[in-house]
Amino acid sequence: MERAQGQLEAEMQSLEEEKNRVIEEAFIRAESEMKAVHENLAGVRMNLLTLQPALRTLTCDYNCLKRQVQDFPYMLEKAITEAKQEVKVSSANQELLRKYKREMNLRKKCHNELVRLKGNIRVLCRVRPVCAGETDAADTKNKVTFDPDDDAVLYLSNKGKLMTFELDKVFPTQATQEEVFQEVQSLVTSCIDGFNVCIFAYGQTGSGKTYTMEGVPEDPGINQRALRLLFSEVSEKKPDWDYKITVSMVEIYNETLRNLLGDNPSEKLDIKMCPDGSGQLYVPGLTEFTVESVEDINKVFDLGHMNRATACTNLNEHSSRSHALLIVTVAGFNSSTGHRTSGKLNLVDLAGSERITKSGAEGSRLREAQCINKSLSALGDVINALRSKHSHVPFRNSRLTYLLQDSLSGDSKTLMMVQVSPLESNVSESVCSLKFAQRVRSVEIGPSSSSRRQAESSSTSSSPTHDGVEVQRYSLLSNMK
Ligand code: ADP
Ligand code: MG
């Protein structure tokens, strides 16, 4: 029993030790686990701290989005109304554009109607002032007077008799270049619409033809003003219309054509019929320059003058015995409609219309006089034939009328500026010029206008004659008045 008890006690003792060991191990394990948990907890705490601001910004973003979503329908509505308004404005714009185009068309029609009412051939008269240096001659007394109430009438005292001439308009001596141009500018612009136009300066040497057409540098005449106007008119029509303006300069001397802008101004030019059967004429080899600015036209004019001067000994004399033509072509293209137009503006400074005294003229001087006489009477004949609706119009009787054929016939418009000198020594020439004016005045061009204007009285339709002039009214009963 004692031995058993001892064994038991020993066994209990070892069990007790075993128990204590296990407990200690469990304790240590628990302690380390506890530590790990603590560390985790600290990490989680840390995370929580950093998450908080993130959460704050998220909340903020969320709130912001929420607000935006709330605002969205309102914003959308606003955008839609704005867009609708824009659509309305652009359709209003289109309406305006349509109206604008209609107005432009109407304007063009009115303009054409105005030109038509004024007649396809208009004859104007310009009396130049007495120049300095002329006053001390026997010419002091002014032979030309005007009607204060009627700007279409001019009186000329000739050998003690008072002659009355009636034209479409008379420019008195004080009329400015600008005033003269205002009267012709509607013709100039009509060539943008595709019409052919001729403007002639007719009169004896020294009556102011070149002054009216070319003018002086400080006060330019019709030529330069016309091109300036064309430039500004075509630039207004951009971008719908694209225009090209070209110029040529030609001189007709002794019935030969000279190219004033070419490299060889003494070369003679020919007039040919276009081979396409259109009946249009053209001048092979004629130089054309495209012009876009006033500088361009001045360069072209200078070249033309230089070439005109090089071939003669005395430019003043030579220019009074030849016709100078400035030919302006205006070609337009409308890129949106595909329309094309082409108009020609012929600005002609004619040779002096004075008659040569038969005794003094011989040789080359006589030939010059014959050529001038021939072409000026051909011009009168052509206009007369057109007026009388003759089936045959003698365009071919002179180079001048042949060259201008397509600008004198059909729908063309012609303006004759008859220049008159106020001096007593020039009165008989002034009478001739004014009679020529009466002869061409109120001539109709084109078939559509047969009854608009009536022919002048028969007393003035005969060819100009200086002798036996009575005091009579060279009136033209125009039914447009
Ligand atoms: P034409 O060319 O007919 O021979 P011009 O034009 O050369 O005549 O004119 C002769 C002179 O008269 C020139 O000196 C010119 O400057 C002057 N003259 C002509 N018309 C006017 C005018 N309206 N105002 C001032 N001077 C003029
Ligand atoms: Mg001249």
Short mmCIF file of C-alpha atoms and ligand atoms in Angstrom, two decimals:
data_model
loop_
_atom_site.label_atom_id
_atom_site.label_comp_id
_atom_site.label_asym_id
_atom_site.label_seq_id
_atom_site.Cartn_x
_atom_site.Cartn_y
_atom_site.Cartn_z
CA MET A 1 0.00 0.00 0.00
CA GLU A 2 2.80 2.36 0.89
CA ARG A 3 4.50 1.60 -2.42
CA ALA A 4 1.27 2.13 -4.35
CA GLN A 5 0.66 5.35 -2.56
CA GLY A 6 4.16 6.54 -3.45
CA GLN A 7 3.64 5.66 -7.08
CA LEU A 8 0.33 7.50 -7.08
CA GLU A 9 1.87 10.54 -5.48
CA ALA A 10 4.67 10.57 -8.05
CA GLU A 11 2.22 10.17 -10.81
CA MET A 12 0.11 13.03 -9.47
CA GLN A 13 3.25 15.07 -9.09
CA SER A 14 4.13 14.58 -12.78
CA LEU A 15 0.55 15.25 -13.84
CA GLU A 16 0.64 18.44 -11.78
CA GLU A 17 3.85 19.48 -13.54
CA GLU A 18 2.39 18.56 -16.90
CA LYS A 19 -0.69 20.69 -16.15
CA ASN A 20 1.39 23.68 -15.14
CA ARG A 21 3.48 23.42 -18.28
CA VAL A 22 0.43 23.26 -20.55
CA ILE A 23 -1.12 26.21 -18.78
CA GLU A 24 2.07 28.21 -19.15
CA GLU A 25 2.26 27.38 -22.85
CA ALA A 26 -1.36 28.35 -23.39
CA PHE A 27 -0.77 31.58 -21.57
CA ILE A 28 2.24 32.43 -23.70
CA ARG A 29 0.31 31.62 -26.87
CA ALA A 30 -2.63 33.66 -25.77
CA GLU A 31 -0.35 36.54 -24.93
CA SER A 32 1.26 36.56 -28.39
CA GLU A 33 -2.10 36.25 -30.09
CA MET A 34 -3.32 39.07 -27.99
CA LYS A 35 -0.38 41.15 -29.12
CA ALA A 36 -1.11 40.43 -32.77
CA VAL A 37 -4.71 41.41 -32.29
CA HIS A 38 -3.58 44.63 -30.69
CA GLU A 39 -1.31 45.37 -33.60
CA ASN A 40 -4.15 44.67 -36.03
CA LEU A 41 -6.37 46.92 -34.09
CA ALA A 42 -3.82 49.70 -34.30
CA GLY A 43 -3.57 49.18 -38.09
CA VAL A 44 -7.31 49.30 -38.43
CA ARG A 45 -7.41 52.47 -36.36
CA MET A 46 -4.81 53.97 -38.65
CA ASN A 47 -6.80 53.01 -41.72
CA LEU A 48 -9.89 54.45 -40.22
CA LEU A 49 -8.14 57.76 -39.71
CA THR A 50 -7.10 57.97 -43.38
CA LEU A 51 -10.47 56.76 -44.63
CA GLN A 52 -12.29 59.56 -42.92
CA PRO A 53 -11.14 62.40 -45.24
CA ALA A 54 -11.69 60.17 -48.24
CA LEU A 55 -15.18 59.58 -47.05
CA ARG A 56 -15.59 63.29 -46.60
CA THR A 57 -14.56 64.09 -50.18
CA LEU A 58 -16.71 61.25 -51.44
CA THR A 59 -19.68 62.65 -49.60
CA CYS A 60 -18.92 66.01 -50.98
CA ASP A 61 -18.64 64.66 -54.51
CA TYR A 62 -21.80 62.74 -54.05
CA ASN A 63 -23.66 65.82 -52.87
CA CYS A 64 -22.30 67.82 -55.76
CA LEU A 65 -23.37 65.16 -58.26
CA LYS A 66 -26.73 64.98 -56.62
CA ARG A 67 -27.14 68.70 -57.06
CA GLN A 68 -26.04 68.50 -60.64
CA VAL A 69 -28.45 65.76 -61.37
CA GLN A 70 -31.13 67.88 -59.81
CA ASP A 71 -30.08 70.84 -61.97
CA PHE A 72 -29.66 68.79 -65.14
CA PRO A 73 -33.26 68.96 -66.43
CA TYR A 74 -33.25 72.70 -65.92
CA MET A 75 -29.93 73.07 -67.73
CA LEU A 76 -31.07 70.81 -70.53
CA GLU A 77 -34.22 72.82 -70.91
CA LYS A 78 -32.21 76.03 -71.04
CA ALA A 79 -29.87 74.58 -73.69
CA ILE A 80 -32.82 73.40 -75.74
CA THR A 81 -34.50 76.82 -75.68
CA GLU A 82 -31.22 78.45 -76.64
CA ALA A 83 -30.73 76.05 -79.52
CA LYS A 84 -34.31 76.64 -80.60
CA GLN A 85 -33.71 80.37 -80.55
CA GLU A 86 -30.59 79.98 -82.66
CA VAL A 87 -32.50 77.93 -85.18
CA LYS A 88 -35.11 80.68 -85.28
CA VAL A 89 -32.46 83.36 -85.80
CA SER A 90 -30.83 81.44 -88.61
CA SER A 91 -34.17 80.93 -90.35
CA ALA A 92 -34.81 84.64 -89.85
CA ASN A 93 -31.39 85.18 -91.37
CA GLN A 94 -32.32 83.07 -94.32
CA GLU A 95 -35.49 85.04 -94.68
CA LEU A 96 -33.45 88.25 -94.58
CA LEU A 97 -31.01 86.83 -97.10
CA ARG A 98 -33.85 85.88 -99.39
CA LYS A 99 -35.34 89.37 -99.06
CA TYR A 100 -31.92 90.89 -99.66
CA LYS A 101 -31.48 88.87 -102.84
CA ARG A 102 -34.94 89.86 -104.01
CA GLU A 103 -34.15 93.52 -103.31
CA MET A 104 -30.88 93.20 -105.22
CA ASN A 105 -32.74 91.77 -108.17
CA LEU A 106 -35.32 94.53 -107.99
CA ARG A 107 -32.57 97.09 -107.75
CA LYS A 108 -30.94 95.67 -110.84
CA LYS A 109 -34.27 95.74 -112.66
CA CYS A 110 -34.92 99.33 -111.59
CA HIS A 111 -31.43 100.28 -112.62
CA ASN A 112 -31.89 98.71 -116.04
CA GLU A 113 -35.29 100.33 -116.35
CA LEU A 114 -33.76 103.70 -115.49
CA VAL A 115 -31.07 103.22 -118.10
CA ARG A 116 -33.74 102.08 -120.56
CA LEU A 117 -35.94 105.09 -119.84
CA LYS A 118 -33.03 107.37 -120.36
CA GLY A 119 -32.71 105.77 -123.76
CA ASN A 120 -30.14 103.45 -125.20
CA ILE A 121 -28.47 106.35 -126.91
CA ARG A 122 -28.02 109.48 -124.92
CA VAL A 123 -26.39 112.59 -126.20
CA LEU A 124 -24.91 114.95 -123.67
CA CYS A 125 -23.06 118.17 -124.22
CA ARG A 126 -20.25 119.68 -122.22
CA VAL A 127 -19.06 123.21 -122.74
CA ARG A 128 -15.52 123.81 -121.60
CA PRO A 129 -14.62 127.02 -119.81
CA VAL A 130 -12.60 129.77 -121.44
CA CYS A 131 -9.03 128.98 -120.49
CA ALA A 132 -6.48 131.42 -119.15
CA GLY A 133 -4.69 133.03 -122.07
CA GLU A 134 -7.73 132.93 -124.32
CA THR A 135 -9.40 135.97 -122.80
CA ASP A 136 -7.26 138.60 -124.46
CA ALA A 137 -8.08 137.40 -127.96
CA ALA A 138 -11.09 138.53 -129.96
CA ASP A 139 -12.93 135.65 -128.29
CA THR A 140 -13.72 137.47 -125.09
CA LYS A 141 -17.42 137.34 -125.68
CA ASN A 142 -18.91 134.03 -124.70
CA LYS A 143 -20.89 132.60 -127.57
CA VAL A 144 -22.58 129.86 -125.61
CA THR A 145 -25.35 130.43 -123.09
CA PHE A 146 -27.54 128.16 -121.02
CA ASP A 147 -31.16 127.98 -119.95
CA PRO A 148 -31.45 128.49 -116.19
CA ASP A 149 -34.63 126.41 -116.05
CA ASP A 150 -33.78 123.61 -118.43
CA ASP A 151 -30.51 121.74 -118.24
CA ALA A 152 -31.17 120.10 -121.61
CA VAL A 153 -31.01 123.28 -123.67
CA LEU A 154 -28.08 125.24 -125.02
CA TYR A 155 -28.03 128.51 -126.98
CA LEU A 156 -25.39 129.42 -129.47
CA SER A 157 -25.11 132.86 -130.98
CA ASN A 158 -23.93 132.53 -134.54
CA LYS A 159 -23.62 135.51 -136.86
CA GLY A 160 -26.05 137.51 -134.81
CA LYS A 161 -28.63 134.74 -134.67
CA LEU A 162 -29.47 132.69 -131.65
CA MET A 163 -29.65 128.96 -132.24
CA THR A 164 -31.26 126.65 -129.75
CA PHE A 165 -30.16 123.06 -129.33
CA GLU A 166 -31.88 120.50 -127.20
CA LEU A 167 -29.98 117.51 -125.92
CA ASP A 168 -30.44 114.98 -123.13
CA LYS A 169 -28.38 117.10 -120.81
CA VAL A 170 -26.03 120.03 -121.06
CA PHE A 171 -23.09 120.52 -118.70
CA PRO A 172 -22.25 124.20 -118.33
CA THR A 173 -18.66 125.40 -118.11
CA GLN A 174 -18.50 125.13 -114.33
CA ALA A 175 -19.59 121.49 -114.22
CA THR A 176 -17.05 119.36 -112.38
CA GLN A 177 -15.59 116.03 -113.45
CA GLU A 178 -17.52 114.45 -110.58
CA GLU A 179 -20.84 115.87 -111.83
CA VAL A 180 -20.15 114.62 -115.32
CA PHE A 181 -19.26 111.20 -113.99
CA GLN A 182 -22.43 110.99 -111.90
CA GLU A 183 -24.40 111.22 -115.10
CA VAL A 184 -22.59 108.30 -116.72
CA GLN A 185 -22.01 106.00 -113.77
CA SER A 186 -25.22 104.00 -114.21
CA LEU A 187 -23.99 103.09 -117.69
CA VAL A 188 -20.64 102.05 -116.31
CA THR A 189 -22.17 99.75 -113.70
CA SER A 190 -24.53 98.17 -116.22
CA CYS A 191 -21.57 96.43 -117.81
CA ILE A 192 -21.24 94.45 -114.56
CA ASP A 193 -24.66 93.02 -115.43
CA GLY A 194 -23.37 92.01 -118.84
CA PHE A 195 -24.30 94.99 -121.01
CA ASN A 196 -21.99 96.44 -123.60
CA VAL A 197 -21.49 100.16 -123.33
CA CYS A 198 -19.85 102.83 -125.51
CA ILE A 199 -18.99 106.30 -124.28
CA PHE A 200 -17.70 108.67 -126.97
CA ALA A 201 -16.20 112.12 -126.62
CA TYR A 202 -16.92 114.01 -129.83
CA GLY A 203 -15.85 117.50 -130.80
CA GLN A 204 -13.25 119.65 -132.42
CA THR A 205 -9.67 119.68 -131.22
CA GLY A 206 -9.36 121.75 -128.07
CA SER A 207 -12.99 121.36 -127.04
CA GLY A 208 -12.17 119.22 -123.99
CA LYS A 209 -12.56 115.60 -125.17
CA THR A 210 -9.40 114.38 -123.52
CA TYR A 211 -10.15 116.43 -120.42
CA THR A 212 -13.51 114.70 -120.09
CA MET A 213 -12.23 111.18 -120.76
CA GLU A 214 -8.79 111.20 -119.21
CA GLY A 215 -8.83 114.35 -117.15
CA VAL A 216 -5.77 115.66 -115.40
CA PRO A 217 -3.84 113.80 -112.66
CA GLU A 218 -5.34 115.90 -109.86
CA ASP A 219 -8.85 115.62 -111.29
CA PRO A 220 -9.25 112.45 -113.35
CA GLY A 221 -11.92 112.01 -115.98
CA ILE A 222 -14.39 109.29 -116.87
CA ASN A 223 -11.80 106.59 -117.66
CA GLN A 224 -10.24 106.40 -114.26
CA ARG A 225 -13.45 107.09 -112.35
CA ALA A 226 -15.19 104.29 -114.25
CA LEU A 227 -12.55 101.73 -113.32
CA ARG A 228 -12.56 102.87 -109.69
CA LEU A 229 -16.32 102.49 -109.59
CA LEU A 230 -16.12 99.04 -111.17
CA PHE A 231 -13.58 97.94 -108.56
CA SER A 232 -15.77 99.06 -105.69
CA GLU A 233 -18.97 97.64 -107.21
CA VAL A 234 -17.50 94.20 -107.89
CA SER A 235 -15.92 93.98 -104.45
CA GLU A 236 -19.38 94.59 -102.96
CA LYS A 237 -20.69 91.59 -104.82
CA LYS A 238 -18.14 89.24 -103.29
CA PRO A 239 -18.17 86.40 -102.32
CA ASP A 240 -21.18 85.35 -104.41
CA TRP A 241 -19.69 86.81 -107.56
CA ASP A 242 -16.13 86.72 -108.70
CA TYR A 243 -15.20 89.31 -111.33
CA LYS A 244 -12.22 89.74 -113.57
CA ILE A 245 -11.63 93.20 -115.05
CA THR A 246 -9.29 93.47 -118.00
CA VAL A 247 -8.28 96.49 -120.06
CA SER A 248 -6.94 97.01 -123.54
CA MET A 249 -5.90 100.23 -125.21
CA VAL A 250 -6.21 100.73 -128.95
CA GLU A 251 -5.55 103.63 -131.27
CA ILE A 252 -7.15 103.98 -134.68
CA TYR A 253 -5.05 106.15 -136.94
CA ASN A 254 -5.59 106.37 -140.70
CA GLU A 255 -7.94 103.37 -140.50
CA THR A 256 -5.34 101.13 -138.90
CA LEU A 257 -5.55 99.62 -135.44
CA ARG A 258 -2.61 99.85 -133.07
CA ASN A 259 -2.16 97.88 -129.90
CA LEU A 260 -1.11 100.50 -127.34
CA LEU A 261 -0.27 97.98 -124.62
CA GLY A 262 1.72 95.56 -126.76
CA ASP A 263 5.45 95.05 -126.98
CA ASN A 264 5.46 96.33 -130.52
CA PRO A 265 3.15 99.37 -130.77
CA SER A 266 3.81 99.90 -134.46
CA GLU A 267 2.35 96.49 -135.28
CA LYS A 268 -1.02 96.72 -137.03
CA LEU A 269 -3.93 94.72 -135.71
CA ASP A 270 -6.74 93.05 -137.58
CA ILE A 271 -10.39 92.55 -136.66
CA LYS A 272 -11.67 89.01 -137.16
CA MET A 273 -14.94 87.19 -136.78
CA CYS A 274 -14.91 84.53 -134.06
CA PRO A 275 -14.76 81.08 -135.70
CA ASP A 276 -17.42 79.75 -133.30
CA GLY A 277 -20.23 81.26 -135.38
CA SER A 278 -21.39 83.52 -132.55
CA GLY A 279 -20.97 86.59 -134.74
CA GLN A 280 -18.65 88.07 -132.11
CA LEU A 281 -15.60 89.94 -133.26
CA TYR A 282 -12.17 89.74 -131.80
CA VAL A 283 -8.78 91.29 -132.39
CA PRO A 284 -6.05 88.66 -132.59
CA GLY A 285 -2.93 89.73 -130.72
CA LEU A 286 -4.63 92.51 -128.75
CA THR A 287 -2.95 92.84 -125.35
CA GLU A 288 -5.19 92.66 -122.30
CA PHE A 289 -4.15 93.44 -118.75
CA THR A 290 -6.02 92.31 -115.69
CA VAL A 291 -6.43 95.23 -113.30
CA GLU A 292 -7.37 95.15 -109.64
CA SER A 293 -6.35 98.50 -108.23
CA VAL A 294 -5.88 102.16 -109.06
CA GLU A 295 -2.12 101.57 -109.17
CA ASP A 296 -2.68 98.91 -111.83
CA ILE A 297 -4.75 101.23 -114.02
CA ASN A 298 -2.28 104.07 -113.70
CA LYS A 299 0.53 101.76 -114.80
CA VAL A 300 -1.56 100.61 -117.77
CA PHE A 301 -2.48 104.20 -118.75
CA ASP A 302 1.17 105.26 -118.51
CA LEU A 303 2.25 102.39 -120.76
CA GLY A 304 -0.48 103.25 -123.27
CA HIS A 305 0.53 106.93 -123.33
CA MET A 306 4.17 106.05 -123.72
CA ASN A 307 3.47 103.73 -126.63
CA ARG A 308 1.19 106.26 -128.25
CA ALA A 309 3.86 108.94 -128.02
CA THR A 310 6.79 106.85 -129.28
CA ALA A 311 5.40 106.35 -132.74
CA CYS A 312 4.82 110.04 -133.55
CA THR A 313 6.71 113.29 -133.57
CA ASN A 314 4.06 115.50 -132.01
CA LEU A 315 1.75 113.75 -129.59
CA ASN A 316 -0.75 116.61 -129.34
CA GLU A 317 -1.23 116.80 -133.08
CA HIS A 318 -1.20 113.05 -133.47
CA SER A 319 -3.74 112.43 -130.71
CA SER A 320 -6.14 114.92 -132.27
CA ARG A 321 -6.04 112.93 -135.53
CA SER A 322 -6.57 109.49 -134.10
CA HIS A 323 -9.22 107.78 -132.00
CA ALA A 324 -8.11 106.47 -128.64
CA LEU A 325 -10.06 103.57 -127.19
CA LEU A 326 -9.92 102.18 -123.70
CA ILE A 327 -11.69 98.82 -123.73
CA VAL A 328 -12.68 97.44 -120.34
CA THR A 329 -14.05 93.91 -120.10
CA VAL A 330 -15.89 92.81 -116.97
CA ALA A 331 -16.37 89.05 -116.71
CA GLY A 332 -18.28 87.66 -113.75
CA PHE A 333 -18.83 84.19 -112.36
CA ASN A 334 -21.28 83.24 -109.63
CA SER A 335 -19.91 80.14 -107.94
CA SER A 336 -23.17 79.27 -106.18
CA THR A 337 -25.43 79.47 -109.24
CA GLY A 338 -22.87 78.88 -111.98
CA HIS A 339 -24.02 82.03 -113.80
CA ARG A 340 -21.58 83.90 -116.00
CA THR A 341 -21.75 87.47 -117.32
CA SER A 342 -19.56 89.42 -119.64
CA GLY A 343 -19.83 93.13 -120.39
CA LYS A 344 -17.65 95.52 -122.29
CA LEU A 345 -17.14 99.19 -121.63
CA ASN A 346 -15.63 101.14 -124.55
CA LEU A 347 -14.34 104.58 -123.64
CA VAL A 348 -13.52 106.47 -126.81
CA ASP A 349 -11.69 109.77 -127.18
CA LEU A 350 -12.49 110.50 -130.82
CA ALA A 351 -10.27 112.35 -133.26
CA GLY A 352 -10.95 116.06 -133.69
CA SER A 353 -14.11 116.63 -135.74
CA GLU A 354 -12.96 119.93 -137.28
CA ARG A 355 -13.10 120.20 -141.04
CA ILE A 356 -9.87 120.84 -142.85
CA THR A 357 -9.78 123.86 -145.11
CA LYS A 358 -9.53 122.43 -148.58
CA SER A 359 -6.76 124.73 -149.67
CA GLY A 360 -4.38 123.95 -146.83
CA ALA A 361 -4.61 120.20 -146.79
CA GLU A 362 -2.42 118.04 -148.92
CA GLY A 363 -0.42 114.82 -148.70
CA SER A 364 -0.48 113.03 -145.38
CA ARG A 365 -2.53 115.77 -143.75
CA LEU A 366 -5.24 115.33 -146.37
CA ARG A 367 -5.23 111.57 -145.92
CA GLU A 368 -5.57 111.97 -142.14
CA ALA A 369 -8.49 114.34 -142.64
CA GLN A 370 -10.18 111.94 -145.04
CA CYS A 371 -9.80 109.04 -142.63
CA ILE A 372 -11.21 111.02 -139.71
CA ASN A 373 -14.09 112.29 -141.79
CA LYS A 374 -14.81 108.78 -143.00
CA SER A 375 -14.89 107.23 -139.57
CA LEU A 376 -16.89 110.00 -137.90
CA SER A 377 -19.51 109.95 -140.64
CA ALA A 378 -19.54 106.16 -140.49
CA LEU A 379 -20.27 106.45 -136.78
CA GLY A 380 -23.15 108.81 -137.52
CA ASP A 381 -24.42 106.55 -140.31
CA VAL A 382 -24.30 103.44 -138.14
CA ILE A 383 -26.24 105.10 -135.37
CA ASN A 384 -28.71 106.45 -137.88
CA ALA A 385 -29.21 103.05 -139.47
CA LEU A 386 -29.74 101.50 -136.07
CA ARG A 387 -32.29 104.15 -135.20
CA SER A 388 -34.16 103.71 -138.44
CA LYS A 389 -34.08 99.92 -137.96
CA HIS A 390 -32.45 99.41 -141.31
CA SER A 391 -31.83 95.76 -142.05
CA HIS A 392 -28.35 96.70 -143.13
CA VAL A 393 -26.17 98.63 -140.72
CA PRO A 394 -22.92 99.75 -142.33
CA PHE A 395 -20.60 98.70 -139.51
CA ARG A 396 -17.90 97.77 -141.97
CA ASN A 397 -17.51 101.28 -143.38
CA SER A 398 -14.87 102.14 -140.82
CA ARG A 399 -12.52 100.36 -138.45
CA LEU A 400 -14.07 102.23 -135.55
CA THR A 401 -17.64 101.06 -136.16
CA TYR A 402 -16.50 97.58 -137.14
CA LEU A 403 -14.49 97.20 -133.93
CA LEU A 404 -17.40 98.49 -131.84
CA GLN A 405 -20.08 96.54 -133.72
CA ASP A 406 -21.08 94.30 -130.81
CA SER A 407 -21.12 97.26 -128.43
CA LEU A 408 -23.37 99.40 -130.62
CA SER A 409 -26.02 96.87 -131.61
CA GLY A 410 -28.52 94.75 -129.69
CA ASP A 411 -28.97 95.56 -126.04
CA SER A 412 -26.05 97.94 -125.96
CA LYS A 413 -26.01 101.40 -124.51
CA THR A 414 -24.30 104.38 -126.04
CA LEU A 415 -23.44 107.77 -124.65
CA MET A 416 -22.14 110.55 -126.84
CA MET A 417 -20.51 113.44 -125.01
CA VAL A 418 -20.40 116.31 -127.45
CA GLN A 419 -17.72 118.74 -126.41
CA VAL A 420 -18.15 122.39 -127.30
CA SER A 421 -15.72 125.27 -127.09
CA PRO A 422 -17.20 128.60 -125.96
CA LEU A 423 -14.96 130.72 -128.17
CA GLU A 424 -16.27 132.86 -131.00
CA SER A 425 -13.63 131.54 -133.38
CA ASN A 426 -14.96 128.04 -132.79
CA VAL A 427 -18.64 128.78 -133.28
CA SER A 428 -18.96 127.25 -136.74
CA GLU A 429 -17.36 124.00 -135.51
CA SER A 430 -19.60 124.08 -132.45
CA VAL A 431 -22.62 124.30 -134.76
CA CYS A 432 -21.38 121.25 -136.68
CA SER A 433 -20.79 119.27 -133.50
CA LEU A 434 -24.22 120.10 -132.14
CA LYS A 435 -25.85 119.16 -135.41
CA PHE A 436 -24.05 115.86 -135.32
CA ALA A 437 -25.40 115.46 -131.79
CA GLN A 438 -28.94 116.13 -132.99
CA ARG A 439 -28.51 113.57 -135.69
CA VAL A 440 -27.53 110.74 -133.37
CA ARG A 441 -29.79 111.69 -130.51
CA SER A 442 -32.80 109.56 -129.63
CA VAL A 443 -31.63 106.74 -131.83
CA GLU A 444 -32.90 103.42 -130.64
CA ILE A 445 -30.73 100.38 -130.20
CA GLY A 446 -32.40 97.01 -129.74
CA PRO A 447 -35.66 95.57 -131.00
CA SER A 448 -37.62 95.75 -127.73
CA SER A 449 -37.85 99.50 -127.62
CA SER A 450 -39.37 100.38 -130.93
CA SER A 451 -41.95 102.92 -129.87
CA ARG A 452 -40.36 104.47 -126.85
CA ARG A 453 -38.74 107.35 -128.55
CA GLN A 454 -39.70 109.12 -131.66
CA ALA A 455 -37.48 110.28 -134.37
CA GLU A 456 -36.36 113.84 -134.36
CA SER A 457 -37.86 116.37 -136.71
CA SER A 458 -36.76 115.96 -140.28
CA SER A 459 -35.15 119.37 -140.42
CA THR A 460 -32.27 118.15 -138.34
CA SER A 461 -31.84 114.63 -139.59
CA SER A 462 -29.94 115.65 -142.64
CA SER A 463 -26.20 115.52 -142.43
CA PRO A 464 -24.50 118.40 -140.68
CA THR A 465 -24.14 121.44 -142.78
CA HIS A 466 -22.69 124.67 -141.74
CA ASP A 467 -24.31 126.92 -144.30
CA GLY A 468 -27.77 128.39 -144.35
CA VAL A 469 -28.43 127.84 -140.69
CA GLU A 470 -31.62 129.48 -139.62
CA VAL A 471 -32.73 130.44 -136.15
CA GLN A 472 -34.71 127.38 -135.42
CA ARG A 473 -35.31 125.05 -132.58
CA TYR A 474 -33.58 121.75 -133.14
CA SER A 475 -36.05 120.14 -130.86
CA LEU A 476 -36.46 116.48 -130.30
CA LEU A 477 -39.94 115.48 -129.37
CA SER A 478 -39.19 112.72 -127.02
CA ASN A 479 -42.31 111.09 -125.69
CA MET A 480 -40.52 110.11 -122.52
CA LYS A 481 -40.78 113.61 -121.16
P1 ADP B 1 -9.38 117.93 -126.95
O1 ADP B 1 -8.97 116.60 -126.38
O2 ADP B 1 -10.80 117.97 -127.38
O3 ADP B 1 -8.48 118.38 -128.04
P2 ADP B 1 -8.51 118.93 -124.43
O4 ADP B 1 -9.19 118.00 -123.52
O5 ADP B 1 -7.09 118.70 -124.68
O6 ADP B 1 -9.28 119.02 -125.81
O7 ADP B 1 -8.79 120.39 -123.86
C1 ADP B 1 -8.15 121.55 -124.35
C2 ADP B 1 -7.70 122.40 -123.15
O8 ADP B 1 -8.81 122.85 -122.40
C3 ADP B 1 -6.82 121.64 -122.20
O9 ADP B 1 -5.81 122.48 -121.75
C4 ADP B 1 -7.73 121.27 -121.08
O10 ADP B 1 -7.06 121.12 -119.87
C5 ADP B 1 -8.72 122.43 -121.06
N1 ADP B 1 -10.04 122.01 -120.63
C6 ADP B 1 -10.93 121.31 -121.37
N2 ADP B 1 -12.07 121.12 -120.70
C7 ADP B 1 -11.91 121.72 -119.51
C8 ADP B 1 -12.74 121.86 -118.35
N3 ADP B 1 -13.97 121.34 -118.30
N4 ADP B 1 -12.24 122.55 -117.30
C9 ADP B 1 -11.00 123.07 -117.34
N5 ADP B 1 -10.18 122.95 -118.38
C10 ADP B 1 -10.60 122.29 -119.46
MG MG B 2 -7.51 115.33 -127.08
#
